[in-house]
Every structure is written in C-alpha cells, then in structure tokens.
C-alpha positions as protocol buffer text, in pm:
chain_id: "A"
residue {
  index: 1
  type: MET
  ca { x: 2210 y: 576 z: 266 }
}
residue {
  index: 2
  type: ASN
  ca { x: 2093 y: 633 z: -96 }
}
residue {
  index: 3
  type: THR
  ca { x: 1787 y: 869 z: -104 }
}
residue {
  index: 4
  type: SER
  ca { x: 1683 y: 764 z: -446 }
}
residue {
  index: 5
  type: SER
  ca { x: 1312 y: 814 z: -572 }
}
residue {
  index: 6
  type: SER
  ca { x: 1297 y: 408 z: -499 }
}
residue {
  index: 7
  type: VAL
  ca { x: 1316 y: 499 z: -135 }
}
residue {
  index: 8
  type: ALA
  ca { x: 1085 y: 772 z: -140 }
}
residue {
  index: 9
  type: ALA
  ca { x: 807 y: 537 z: -303 }
}
residue {
  index: 10
  type: TRP
  ca { x: 775 y: 373 z: -1 }
}
residue {
  index: 11
  type: LEU
  ca { x: 638 y: 679 z: 172 }
}
residue {
  index: 12
  type: PRO
  ca { x: 253 y: 727 z: 154 }
}
residue {
  index: 13
  type: SER
  ca { x: 290 y: 1049 z: -23 }
}
residue {
  index: 14
  type: ALA
  ca { x: 627 y: 1227 z: -152 }
}
residue {
  index: 15
  type: PRO
  ca { x: 732 y: 1498 z: 88 }
}
residue {
  index: 16
  type: THR
  ca { x: 977 y: 1689 z: -146 }
}
residue {
  index: 17
  type: GLU
  ca { x: 1019 y: 1760 z: -504 }
}
residue {
  index: 18
  type: ALA
  ca { x: 1203 y: 1521 z: -738 }
}
residue {
  index: 19
  type: GLY
  ca { x: 1584 y: 1498 z: -649 }
}
residue {
  index: 20
  type: GLU
  ca { x: 1556 y: 1677 z: -306 }
}
residue {
  index: 21
  type: ARG
  ca { x: 1694 y: 1490 z: -21 }
}
residue {
  index: 22
  type: LEU
  ca { x: 1428 y: 1345 z: 234 }
}
residue {
  index: 23
  type: PRO
  ca { x: 1441 y: 1443 z: 585 }
}
residue {
  index: 24
  type: LEU
  ca { x: 1631 y: 1188 z: 769 }
}
residue {
  index: 25
  type: ARG
  ca { x: 1320 y: 1050 z: 977 }
}
residue {
  index: 26
  type: ASP
  ca { x: 1150 y: 992 z: 637 }
}
residue {
  index: 27
  type: GLU
  ca { x: 1454 y: 824 z: 495 }
}
residue {
  index: 28
  type: ALA
  ca { x: 1472 y: 587 z: 800 }
}
residue {
  index: 29
  type: TYR
  ca { x: 1093 y: 538 z: 798 }
}
residue {
  index: 30
  type: ALA
  ca { x: 1085 y: 433 z: 429 }
}
residue {
  index: 31
  type: ALA
  ca { x: 1383 y: 204 z: 434 }
}
residue {
  index: 32
  type: ILE
  ca { x: 1261 y: 31 z: 742 }
}
residue {
  index: 33
  type: LYS
  ca { x: 913 y: -7 z: 614 }
}
residue {
  index: 34
  type: GLN
  ca { x: 1050 y: -156 z: 284 }
}
residue {
  index: 35
  type: ARG
  ca { x: 1224 y: -419 z: 482 }
}
residue {
  index: 36
  type: ILE
  ca { x: 907 y: -504 z: 684 }
}
residue {
  index: 37
  type: ILE
  ca { x: 667 y: -516 z: 397 }
}
residue {
  index: 38
  type: THR
  ca { x: 893 y: -737 z: 185 }
}
residue {
  index: 39
  type: CYS
  ca { x: 954 y: -960 z: 486 }
}
residue {
  index: 40
  type: GLU
  ca { x: 1348 y: -900 z: 499 }
}
residue {
  index: 41
  type: PHE
  ca { x: 1254 y: -814 z: 854 }
}
residue {
  index: 42
  type: LYS
  ca { x: 1056 y: -1115 z: 944 }
}
residue {
  index: 43
  type: PRO
  ca { x: 695 y: -1101 z: 1098 }
}
residue {
  index: 44
  type: GLY
  ca { x: 723 y: -1158 z: 1465 }
}
residue {
  index: 45
  type: GLY
  ca { x: 1118 y: -1070 z: 1464 }
}
residue {
  index: 46
  type: TYR
  ca { x: 1283 y: -822 z: 1694 }
}
residue {
  index: 47
  type: LEU
  ca { x: 1437 y: -507 z: 1552 }
}
residue {
  index: 48
  type: ASN
  ca { x: 1735 y: -330 z: 1722 }
}
residue {
  index: 49
  type: GLU
  ca { x: 1760 y: 68 z: 1675 }
}
residue {
  index: 50
  type: ALA
  ca { x: 2122 y: 86 z: 1700 }
}
residue {
  index: 51
  type: LYS
  ca { x: 2172 y: -208 z: 1460 }
}
residue {
  index: 52
  type: ILE
  ca { x: 1932 y: -28 z: 1210 }
}
residue {
  index: 53
  type: SER
  ca { x: 2097 y: 293 z: 1283 }
}
residue {
  index: 54
  type: LEU
  ca { x: 2441 y: 148 z: 1176 }
}
residue {
  index: 55
  type: ALA
  ca { x: 2311 y: -43 z: 877 }
}
residue {
  index: 56
  type: LEU
  ca { x: 2128 y: 275 z: 728 }
}
residue {
  index: 57
  type: GLY
  ca { x: 2385 y: 520 z: 826 }
}
residue {
  index: 58
  type: ILE
  ca { x: 2132 y: 737 z: 1005 }
}
residue {
  index: 59
  type: GLY
  ca { x: 2133 y: 880 z: 1365 }
}
residue {
  index: 60
  type: ARG
  ca { x: 1933 y: 701 z: 1652 }
}
residue {
  index: 61
  type: THR
  ca { x: 1684 y: 996 z: 1675 }
}
residue {
  index: 62
  type: PRO
  ca { x: 1543 y: 973 z: 1317 }
}
residue {
  index: 63
  type: VAL
  ca { x: 1537 y: 590 z: 1351 }
}
residue {
  index: 64
  type: HIS
  ca { x: 1362 y: 609 z: 1658 }
}
residue {
  index: 65
  type: GLN
  ca { x: 1120 y: 855 z: 1521 }
}
residue {
  index: 66
  type: ALA
  ca { x: 1062 y: 612 z: 1226 }
}
residue {
  index: 67
  type: ILE
  ca { x: 989 y: 331 z: 1458 }
}
residue {
  index: 68
  type: GLU
  ca { x: 735 y: 529 z: 1654 }
}
residue {
  index: 69
  type: ARG
  ca { x: 549 y: 620 z: 1321 }
}
residue {
  index: 70
  type: LEU
  ca { x: 553 y: 259 z: 1209 }
}
residue {
  index: 71
  type: GLU
  ca { x: 415 y: 147 z: 1514 }
}
residue {
  index: 72
  type: GLN
  ca { x: 106 y: 390 z: 1429 }
}
residue {
  index: 73
  type: ASP
  ca { x: 94 y: 212 z: 1088 }
}
residue {
  index: 74
  type: GLY
  ca { x: 39 y: -126 z: 1264 }
}
residue {
  index: 75
  type: LEU
  ca { x: 379 y: -243 z: 1136 }
}
residue {
  index: 76
  type: VAL
  ca { x: 576 y: -272 z: 1441 }
}
residue {
  index: 77
  type: GLU
  ca { x: 484 y: -312 z: 1848 }
}
residue {
  index: 78
  type: ILE
  ca { x: 698 y: -129 z: 2106 }
}
residue {
  index: 79
  type: MET
  ca { x: 699 y: -368 z: 2397 }
}
residue {
  index: 80
  type: PRO
  ca { x: 808 y: -226 z: 2753 }
}
residue {
  index: 81
  type: ARG
  ca { x: 1100 y: -435 z: 2855 }
}
residue {
  index: 82
  type: LYS
  ca { x: 1088 y: -663 z: 2547 }
}
residue {
  index: 83
  type: GLY
  ca { x: 1181 y: -438 z: 2252 }
}
residue {
  index: 84
  type: ILE
  ca { x: 1044 y: -366 z: 1906 }
}
residue {
  index: 85
  type: ILE
  ca { x: 871 y: -663 z: 1729 }
}
residue {
  index: 86
  type: VAL
  ca { x: 749 y: -666 z: 1359 }
}
residue {
  index: 87
  type: THR
  ca { x: 394 y: -726 z: 1393 }
}
residue {
  index: 88
  type: ALA
  ca { x: 294 y: -1081 z: 1291 }
}
residue {
  index: 89
  type: LEU
  ca { x: 70 y: -1152 z: 978 }
}
residue {
  index: 90
  type: SER
  ca { x: -262 y: -1247 z: 1095 }
}
residue {
  index: 91
  type: VAL
  ca { x: -558 y: -1414 z: 918 }
}
residue {
  index: 92
  type: ASP
  ca { x: -785 y: -1210 z: 1147 }
}
residue {
  index: 93
  type: THR
  ca { x: -610 y: -875 z: 1090 }
}
residue {
  index: 94
  type: VAL
  ca { x: -621 y: -909 z: 721 }
}
residue {
  index: 95
  type: ALA
  ca { x: -995 y: -1002 z: 726 }
}
residue {
  index: 96
  type: GLN
  ca { x: -1072 y: -707 z: 939 }
}
residue {
  index: 97
  type: ILE
  ca { x: -894 y: -475 z: 678 }
}
residue {
  index: 98
  type: ILE
  ca { x: -1087 y: -646 z: 391 }
}
residue {
  index: 99
  type: ASP
  ca { x: -1424 y: -613 z: 574 }
}
residue {
  index: 100
  type: VAL
  ca { x: -1375 y: -224 z: 604 }
}
residue {
  index: 101
  type: ARG
  ca { x: -1248 y: -210 z: 266 }
}
residue {
  index: 102
  type: LEU
  ca { x: -1547 y: -354 z: 142 }
}
residue {
  index: 103
  type: ILE
  ca { x: -1775 y: -104 z: 311 }
}
residue {
  index: 104
  type: ASN
  ca { x: -1565 y: 221 z: 204 }
}
residue {
  index: 105
  type: GLU
  ca { x: -1404 y: 149 z: -123 }
}
residue {
  index: 106
  type: PRO
  ca { x: -1692 y: 44 z: -351 }
}
residue {
  index: 107
  type: TYR
  ca { x: -1861 y: 375 z: -227 }
}
residue {
  index: 108
  type: CYS
  ca { x: -1533 y: 563 z: -330 }
}
residue {
  index: 109
  type: ALA
  ca { x: -1526 y: 404 z: -676 }
}
residue {
  index: 110
  type: MET
  ca { x: -1898 y: 524 z: -710 }
}
residue {
  index: 111
  type: LEU
  ca { x: -1808 y: 867 z: -617 }
}
residue {
  index: 112
  type: ALA
  ca { x: -1503 y: 865 z: -837 }
}
residue {
  index: 113
  type: ALA
  ca { x: -1720 y: 765 z: -1142 }
}
residue {
  index: 114
  type: GLU
  ca { x: -1922 y: 1080 z: -1087 }
}
residue {
  index: 115
  type: ARG
  ca { x: -1633 y: 1333 z: -1034 }
}
residue {
  index: 116
  type: ILE
  ca { x: -1323 y: 1190 z: -1222 }
}
residue {
  index: 117
  type: ASP
  ca { x: -1171 y: 1429 z: -1457 }
}
residue {
  index: 118
  type: THR
  ca { x: -1008 y: 1383 z: -1802 }
}
residue {
  index: 119
  type: ASN
  ca { x: -655 y: 1443 z: -1627 }
}
residue {
  index: 120
  type: GLU
  ca { x: -715 y: 1195 z: -1365 }
}
residue {
  index: 121
  type: LEU
  ca { x: -858 y: 941 z: -1609 }
}
residue {
  index: 122
  type: ALA
  ca { x: -533 y: 992 z: -1813 }
}
residue {
  index: 123
  type: ALA
  ca { x: -301 y: 939 z: -1500 }
}
residue {
  index: 124
  type: LEU
  ca { x: -501 y: 623 z: -1400 }
}
residue {
  index: 125
  type: HIS
  ca { x: -442 y: 480 z: -1747 }
}
residue {
  index: 126
  type: ASN
  ca { x: -71 y: 575 z: -1708 }
}
residue {
  index: 127
  type: ILE
  ca { x: -46 y: 377 z: -1393 }
}
residue {
  index: 128
  type: LEU
  ca { x: -202 y: 83 z: -1584 }
}
residue {
  index: 129
  type: GLU
  ca { x: 60 y: 89 z: -1861 }
}
residue {
  index: 130
  type: ARG
  ca { x: 332 y: 95 z: -1596 }
}
residue {
  index: 131
  type: THR
  ca { x: 175 y: -190 z: -1432 }
}
residue {
  index: 132
  type: ASP
  ca { x: 161 y: -378 z: -1759 }
}
residue {
  index: 133
  type: ALA
  ca { x: 538 y: -327 z: -1779 }
}
residue {
  index: 134
  type: ALA
  ca { x: 609 y: -435 z: -1419 }
}
residue {
  index: 135
  type: THR
  ca { x: 383 y: -755 z: -1462 }
}
residue {
  index: 136
  type: SER
  ca { x: 567 y: -854 z: -1764 }
}
residue {
  index: 137
  type: ALA
  ca { x: 898 y: -794 z: -1560 }
}
residue {
  index: 138
  type: HIS
  ca { x: 752 y: -1011 z: -1261 }
}
residue {
  index: 139
  type: ASP
  ca { x: 876 y: -704 z: -1054 }
}
residue {
  index: 140
  type: THR
  ca { x: 652 y: -758 z: -736 }
}
residue {
  index: 141
  type: ASN
  ca { x: 785 y: -450 z: -544 }
}
residue {
  index: 142
  type: GLN
  ca { x: 685 y: -213 z: -835 }
}
residue {
  index: 143
  type: MET
  ca { x: 341 y: -379 z: -890 }
}
residue {
  index: 144
  type: MET
  ca { x: 257 y: -342 z: -526 }
}
residue {
  index: 145
  type: LEU
  ca { x: 365 y: 31 z: -532 }
}
residue {
  index: 146
  type: LEU
  ca { x: 158 y: 84 z: -846 }
}
residue {
  index: 147
  type: ASP
  ca { x: -131 y: -108 z: -679 }
}
residue {
  index: 148
  type: ARG
  ca { x: -125 y: 146 z: -406 }
}
residue {
  index: 149
  type: GLU
  ca { x: -100 y: 422 z: -656 }
}
residue {
  index: 150
  type: PHE
  ca { x: -390 y: 297 z: -848 }
}
residue {
  index: 151
  type: HIS
  ca { x: -617 y: 279 z: -537 }
}
residue {
  index: 152
  type: MET
  ca { x: -521 y: 635 z: -405 }
}
residue {
  index: 153
  type: ALA
  ca { x: -561 y: 798 z: -746 }
}
residue {
  index: 154
  type: ILE
  ca { x: -930 y: 677 z: -725 }
}
residue {
  index: 155
  type: ALA
  ca { x: -957 y: 814 z: -374 }
}
residue {
  index: 156
  type: SER
  ca { x: -847 y: 1128 z: -492 }
}
residue {
  index: 157
  type: ALA
  ca { x: -1076 y: 1143 z: -786 }
}
residue {
  index: 158
  type: ALA
  ca { x: -1365 y: 1091 z: -532 }
}
residue {
  index: 159
  type: ARG
  ca { x: -1316 y: 1433 z: -387 }
}
residue {
  index: 160
  type: ASN
  ca { x: -1369 y: 1342 z: -32 }
}
residue {
  index: 161
  type: PRO
  ca { x: -1036 y: 1392 z: 168 }
}
residue {
  index: 162
  type: ILE
  ca { x: -1170 y: 1235 z: 477 }
}
residue {
  index: 163
  type: LEU
  ca { x: -1273 y: 913 z: 277 }
}
residue {
  index: 164
  type: ALA
  ca { x: -923 y: 928 z: 95 }
}
residue {
  index: 165
  type: SER
  ca { x: -745 y: 947 z: 433 }
}
residue {
  index: 166
  type: ILE
  ca { x: -932 y: 641 z: 585 }
}
residue {
  index: 167
  type: LEU
  ca { x: -852 y: 443 z: 251 }
}
residue {
  index: 168
  type: GLN
  ca { x: -484 y: 564 z: 265 }
}
residue {
  index: 169
  type: ASN
  ca { x: -462 y: 419 z: 617 }
}
residue {
  index: 170
  type: LEU
  ca { x: -602 y: 91 z: 508 }
}
residue {
  index: 171
  type: HIS
  ca { x: -381 y: 61 z: 207 }
}
residue {
  index: 172
  type: GLU
  ca { x: -76 y: 130 z: 414 }
}
residue {
  index: 173
  type: ARG
  ca { x: -172 y: -156 z: 650 }
}
residue {
  index: 174
  type: SER
  ca { x: -249 y: -377 z: 335 }
}
residue {
  index: 175
  type: LEU
  ca { x: 111 y: -344 z: 166 }
}
residue {
  index: 176
  type: ARG
  ca { x: 249 y: -658 z: 330 }
}
residue {
  index: 177
  type: PHE
  ca { x: -52 y: -870 z: 242 }
}
residue {
  index: 178
  type: TRP
  ca { x: -50 y: -699 z: -104 }
}
residue {
  index: 179
  type: PHE
  ca { x: 321 y: -807 z: -141 }
}
residue {
  index: 180
  type: LEU
  ca { x: 255 y: -1159 z: -35 }
}
residue {
  index: 181
  type: SER
  ca { x: -59 y: -1195 z: -272 }
}
residue {
  index: 182
  type: LEU
  ca { x: 165 y: -1061 z: -572 }
}
residue {
  index: 183
  type: THR
  ca { x: 428 y: -1317 z: -509 }
}
residue {
  index: 184
  type: ALA
  ca { x: 181 y: -1565 z: -693 }
}
residue {
  index: 185
  type: GLN
  ca { x: 233 y: -1511 z: -1059 }
}
residue {
  index: 186
  type: GLU
  ca { x: -124 y: -1575 z: -1163 }
}
residue {
  index: 187
  type: GLN
  ca { x: -249 y: -1325 z: -931 }
}
residue {
  index: 188
  type: GLN
  ca { x: -21 y: -1067 z: -1093 }
}
residue {
  index: 189
  type: ARG
  ca { x: -224 y: -1090 z: -1429 }
}
residue {
  index: 190
  type: SER
  ca { x: -573 y: -1105 z: -1255 }
}
residue {
  index: 191
  type: VAL
  ca { x: -488 y: -802 z: -1051 }
}
residue {
  index: 192
  type: GLN
  ca { x: -429 y: -586 z: -1370 }
}
residue {
  index: 193
  type: ASP
  ca { x: -745 y: -725 z: -1520 }
}
residue {
  index: 194
  type: GLU
  ca { x: -949 y: -649 z: -1222 }
}
residue {
  index: 195
  type: HIS
  ca { x: -791 y: -296 z: -1229 }
}
residue {
  index: 196
  type: LEU
  ca { x: -865 y: -260 z: -1595 }
}
residue {
  index: 197
  type: ALA
  ca { x: -1224 y: -333 z: -1529 }
}
residue {
  index: 198
  type: ILE
  ca { x: -1237 y: -72 z: -1246 }
}
residue {
  index: 199
  type: ALA
  ca { x: -1089 y: 184 z: -1489 }
}
residue {
  index: 200
  type: ASP
  ca { x: -1327 y: 94 z: -1779 }
}
residue {
  index: 201
  type: ALA
  ca { x: -1623 y: 162 z: -1555 }
}
residue {
  index: 202
  type: LEU
  ca { x: -1485 y: 498 z: -1415 }
}
residue {
  index: 203
  type: GLN
  ca { x: -1434 y: 600 z: -1795 }
}
residue {
  index: 204
  type: ARG
  ca { x: -1785 y: 507 z: -1860 }
}
residue {
  index: 205
  type: ARG
  ca { x: -1915 y: 706 z: -1561 }
}
residue {
  index: 206
  type: ASP
  ca { x: -2079 y: 376 z: -1442 }
}
residue {
  index: 207
  type: ARG
  ca { x: -2144 y: 436 z: -1076 }
}
residue {
  index: 208
  type: ASP
  ca { x: -2277 y: 73 z: -1020 }
}
residue {
  index: 209
  type: GLY
  ca { x: -2023 y: -87 z: -1236 }
}
residue {
  index: 210
  type: ALA
  ca { x: -1742 y: 94 z: -1094 }
}
residue {
  index: 211
  type: ALA
  ca { x: -1866 y: -36 z: -722 }
}
residue {
  index: 212
  type: GLN
  ca { x: -1911 y: -381 z: -859 }
}
residue {
  index: 213
  type: ALA
  ca { x: -1583 y: -410 z: -1023 }
}
residue {
  index: 214
  type: MET
  ca { x: -1398 y: -263 z: -700 }
}
residue {
  index: 215
  type: ARG
  ca { x: -1606 y: -525 z: -494 }
}
residue {
  index: 216
  type: ALA
  ca { x: -1515 y: -797 z: -717 }
}
residue {
  index: 217
  type: HIS
  ca { x: -1138 y: -694 z: -692 }
}
residue {
  index: 218
  type: ILE
  ca { x: -1141 y: -683 z: -299 }
}
residue {
  index: 219
  type: GLU
  ca { x: -1313 y: -1011 z: -293 }
}
residue {
  index: 220
  type: SER
  ca { x: -1054 y: -1186 z: -533 }
}
residue {
  index: 221
  type: PHE
  ca { x: -789 y: -1044 z: -299 }
}
residue {
  index: 222
  type: ARG
  ca { x: -952 y: -1218 z: 16 }
}
residue {
  index: 223
  type: LYS
  ca { x: -969 y: -1541 z: -202 }
}
residue {
  index: 224
  type: ASN
  ca { x: -593 y: -1518 z: -289 }
}
residue {
  index: 225
  type: ILE
  ca { x: -465 y: -1404 z: 47 }
}
residue {
  index: 226
  type: ILE
  ca { x: -638 y: -1610 z: 298 }
}
residue {
  index: 227
  type: HIS
  ca { x: -443 y: -1913 z: 198 }
}
residue {
  index: 228
  type: ARG
  ca { x: -115 y: -1736 z: 222 }
}
residue {
  index: 229
  type: VAL
  ca { x: -123 y: -1577 z: 558 }
}
C-alpha cells in the first residue's frame, strides 16, 4: 500500500513527520476510513477483515486494530455472530451532531476571536486559499479535508484543549455528511463564502460576529444535508 501524504490526510492528526512511514494500524485506519467516508464502502454494508487485509497488503492484526478504532469513531459496528457493518447514514444522527455543534462551536469561535494570533490567522487564510483551488477543481475529497482543517484550526486557536477534543470527535463523525453535502456544486461555493465570513470576524476580533457566522454556517449545513441523507 502507498503511504503517501494523501493517506495520512485521513487521520485526525498526522502522527509522523512528512515522508515518514505511518504505523501499519494507522495506514489501515486511514485507508478504510477513506473508503467509508467516500461511500466506496456502502452504508449498511458488511466488511470482511481478510479481504480488506489482502486488498491493502496489510496484515490482519493492524486491520483488526483499525476496525476497532473505526468503531470508536462511530463509522462501523461490530456485531457478534454477524460481522462488521458500516454504520448507516441517519437523519437522526446528523441532527444530533448538528445540535451538539451548535452548542459548542459558536462558543469556540468566540474564544478564538479573542485568542487567535497572527500566525494562526495567516494559516487560516492559507487554508481558504487552498480551498479556493479545490473548489475551482471541484475536488470534493480535498474540500472536505480542508473543511475539517479549517474548523480544527479555529478550535486550536480557542486555547481550550478539552473543547478542541470534543469538536474533533464531532468533526470526525461529520465527515461522511460533509462529503455528501459537498457533492452539490452550489454548496461548495456557499461553504467557502461562509468560511470567509467566519475568518473575517476572527480577523476583526469580533466575538459576537464570529459566533453568529459559525452558527449560520452550521445551520446552512443542516439545511443542505437534511435532504440528502
């Protein structure tokens, strides 16, 4: 299996330096996760560890470890005497995720507006520039990964590791829904405009404006995804 940076991008955070080989359990996790999120492994479908191991060229033990981690992420269910099932996409699940994001993420944006530094602002604008290029290319995979990177950069700037951990979990659980949402080309531009509004409020150190822009962004996602699940 190729351990390129494109594989590592599917991990919540890079565990190695650029060019360094990932641990096999992380390789397996990233590869399986990518296939689940992009619906190559269909929601409600069964997974076979032996077949995955053969396809990835990775031993059964790292694949098994990856499956256990994906269960913790809520992406698969391990059913006794039935096997491994890709978690179905559910309107209830996405509604619950959105509700929790609406409680936590606008508050995170308020904190970030107070605490973000110039280097973090520059990094945020770099993400937006890369997203512009991905949007122009209609590269849904890259847009989704940059969406996650944008939100986690704000979480980091809030200087609250516990809140960042909560949001990371929510974002990882949101990835399949983000991917599905971004398959609509009109939504791709809307997301970028919403991110620009959030970044502008952070640049101005506008606590209330940042919270309002984040809330509007999440509500826009709700409106778009609810008809696609």
